[in-house]
Short mmCIF file of C-alpha atoms in Angstrom, two decimals:
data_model
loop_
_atom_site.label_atom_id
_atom_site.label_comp_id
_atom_site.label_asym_id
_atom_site.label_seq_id
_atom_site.Cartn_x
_atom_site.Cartn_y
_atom_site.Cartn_z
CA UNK D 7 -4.67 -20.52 -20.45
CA UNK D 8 -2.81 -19.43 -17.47
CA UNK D 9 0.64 -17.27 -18.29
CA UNK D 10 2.86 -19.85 -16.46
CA UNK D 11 1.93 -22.30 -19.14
CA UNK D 12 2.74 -20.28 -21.76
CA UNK D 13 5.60 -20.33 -24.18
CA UNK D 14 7.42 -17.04 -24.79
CA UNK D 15 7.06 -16.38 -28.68
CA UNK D 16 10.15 -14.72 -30.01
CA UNK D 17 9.89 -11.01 -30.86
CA UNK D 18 11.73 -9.48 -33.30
CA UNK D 19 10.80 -5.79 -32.93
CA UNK D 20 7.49 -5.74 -35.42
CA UNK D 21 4.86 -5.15 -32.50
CA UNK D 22 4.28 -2.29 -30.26
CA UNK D 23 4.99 -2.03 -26.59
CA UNK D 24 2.02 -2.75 -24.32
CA UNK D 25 0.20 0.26 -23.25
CA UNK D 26 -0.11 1.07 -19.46
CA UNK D 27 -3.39 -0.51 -19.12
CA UNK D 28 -2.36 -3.56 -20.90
CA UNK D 29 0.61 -4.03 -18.62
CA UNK D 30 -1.76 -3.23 -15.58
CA UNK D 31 -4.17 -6.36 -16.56
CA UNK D 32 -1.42 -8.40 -17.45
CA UNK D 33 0.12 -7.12 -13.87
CA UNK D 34 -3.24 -8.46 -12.47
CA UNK D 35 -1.98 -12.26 -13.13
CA UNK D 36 1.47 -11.72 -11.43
CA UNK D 37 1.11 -11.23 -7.91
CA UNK D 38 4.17 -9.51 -5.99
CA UNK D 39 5.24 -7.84 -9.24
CA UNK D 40 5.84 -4.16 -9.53
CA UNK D 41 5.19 -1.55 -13.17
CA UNK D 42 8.01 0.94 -13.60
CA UNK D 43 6.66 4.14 -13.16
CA UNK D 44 6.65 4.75 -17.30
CA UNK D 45 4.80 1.01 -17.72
CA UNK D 46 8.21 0.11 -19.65
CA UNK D 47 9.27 -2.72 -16.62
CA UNK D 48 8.35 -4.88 -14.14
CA UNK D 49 10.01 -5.77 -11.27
CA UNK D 50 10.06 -7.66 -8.11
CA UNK D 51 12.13 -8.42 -5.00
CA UNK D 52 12.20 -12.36 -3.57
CA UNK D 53 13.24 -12.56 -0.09
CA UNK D 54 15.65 -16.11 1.26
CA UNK D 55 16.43 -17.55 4.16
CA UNK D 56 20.70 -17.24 3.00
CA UNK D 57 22.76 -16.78 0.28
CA UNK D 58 22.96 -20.23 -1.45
CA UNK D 59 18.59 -20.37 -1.94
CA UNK D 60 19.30 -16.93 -3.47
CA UNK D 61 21.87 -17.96 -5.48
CA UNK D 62 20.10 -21.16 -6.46
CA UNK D 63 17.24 -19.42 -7.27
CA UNK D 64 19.01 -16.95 -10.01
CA UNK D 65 20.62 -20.04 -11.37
CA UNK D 66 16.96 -20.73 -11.96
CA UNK D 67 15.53 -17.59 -13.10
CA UNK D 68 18.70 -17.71 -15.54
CA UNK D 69 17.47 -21.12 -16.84
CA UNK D 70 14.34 -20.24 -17.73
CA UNK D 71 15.31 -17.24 -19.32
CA UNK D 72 17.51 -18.71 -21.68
CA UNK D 73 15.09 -21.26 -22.56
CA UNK D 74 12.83 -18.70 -23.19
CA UNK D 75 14.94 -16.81 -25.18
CA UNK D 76 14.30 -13.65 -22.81
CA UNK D 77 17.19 -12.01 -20.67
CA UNK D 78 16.09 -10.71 -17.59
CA UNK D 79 18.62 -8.08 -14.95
CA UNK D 80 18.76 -10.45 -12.21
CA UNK D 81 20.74 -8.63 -9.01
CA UNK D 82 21.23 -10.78 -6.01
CA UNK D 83 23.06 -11.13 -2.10
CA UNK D 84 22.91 -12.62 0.80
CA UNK D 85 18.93 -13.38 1.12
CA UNK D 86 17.51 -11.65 -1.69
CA UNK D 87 17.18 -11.26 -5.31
CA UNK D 88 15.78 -8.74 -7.48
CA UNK D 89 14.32 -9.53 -11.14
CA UNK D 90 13.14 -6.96 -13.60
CA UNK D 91 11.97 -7.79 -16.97
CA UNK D 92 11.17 -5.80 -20.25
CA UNK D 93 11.50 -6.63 -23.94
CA UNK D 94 14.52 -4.94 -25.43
CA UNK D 95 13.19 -5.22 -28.90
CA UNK D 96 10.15 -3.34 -28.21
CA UNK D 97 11.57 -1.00 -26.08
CA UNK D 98 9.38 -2.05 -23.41
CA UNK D 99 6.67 -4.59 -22.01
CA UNK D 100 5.54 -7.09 -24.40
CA UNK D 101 2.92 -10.43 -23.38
CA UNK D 102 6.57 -12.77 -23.05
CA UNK D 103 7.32 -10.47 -19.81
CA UNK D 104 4.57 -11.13 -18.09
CA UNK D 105 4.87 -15.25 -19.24
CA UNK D 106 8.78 -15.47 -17.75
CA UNK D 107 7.76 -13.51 -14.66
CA UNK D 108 4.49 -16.11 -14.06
CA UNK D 109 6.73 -19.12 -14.94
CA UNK D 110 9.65 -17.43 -12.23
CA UNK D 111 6.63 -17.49 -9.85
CA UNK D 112 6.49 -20.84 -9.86
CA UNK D 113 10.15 -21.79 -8.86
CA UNK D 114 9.74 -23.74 -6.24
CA UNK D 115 11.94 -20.86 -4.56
CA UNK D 116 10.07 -18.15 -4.80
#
């Protein structure tokens, strides 16, 4: 099953992190996203034509993170926006990351 049609599964702190190579196959199904140099993030920058698709599109992003139950830092301006994800109960990546960042991927914005 592809991540983008996966459901985020609520986490409550009982499983480990992901290890680095985890992260990095997981990161192999998320094109355009980034691992934090400890393998505790990802991250990616999404480049618009003006301020209003970038502001549209974090309306978005915030959408399906609150469906999802997962809280992204979304930072955006004039033409861009910049999404990192992580699981704070974990203290660090967890299989629901990599599931919001392949269901941000297909905004039709990004």
């Amino acid at each position: 099953m592809l991540l983008a049609e996966k459901r985020c599964i609520p986490c409550h702190g009982e499983v480990s992190a992901l290890t680095r190579k985890d992260a990095e196959n997981y990161l192999k199904q998320v094109q355009g996203w980034s691992l934090s140099d400890n393998a505790s993030r990802i991250h990616r920058e999404f480049i618009f034509p003006d301020f209003k698709t970038a502001l549209t599109f974090a309306n978005h992003v915030g959408e399906l993170a609150e469906e999802a139950g997962h809280h992204p830092e979304i930072c955006f301006g004039w033409g861009y926006a910049k999404v990192e994800i992580w699981t704070h109960k974990v203290g660090g990546l967890h299989e629901n990351d990599f599931i919001l960042a392949a269901r941000i991927d297909a905004l039709e914005e990004a």
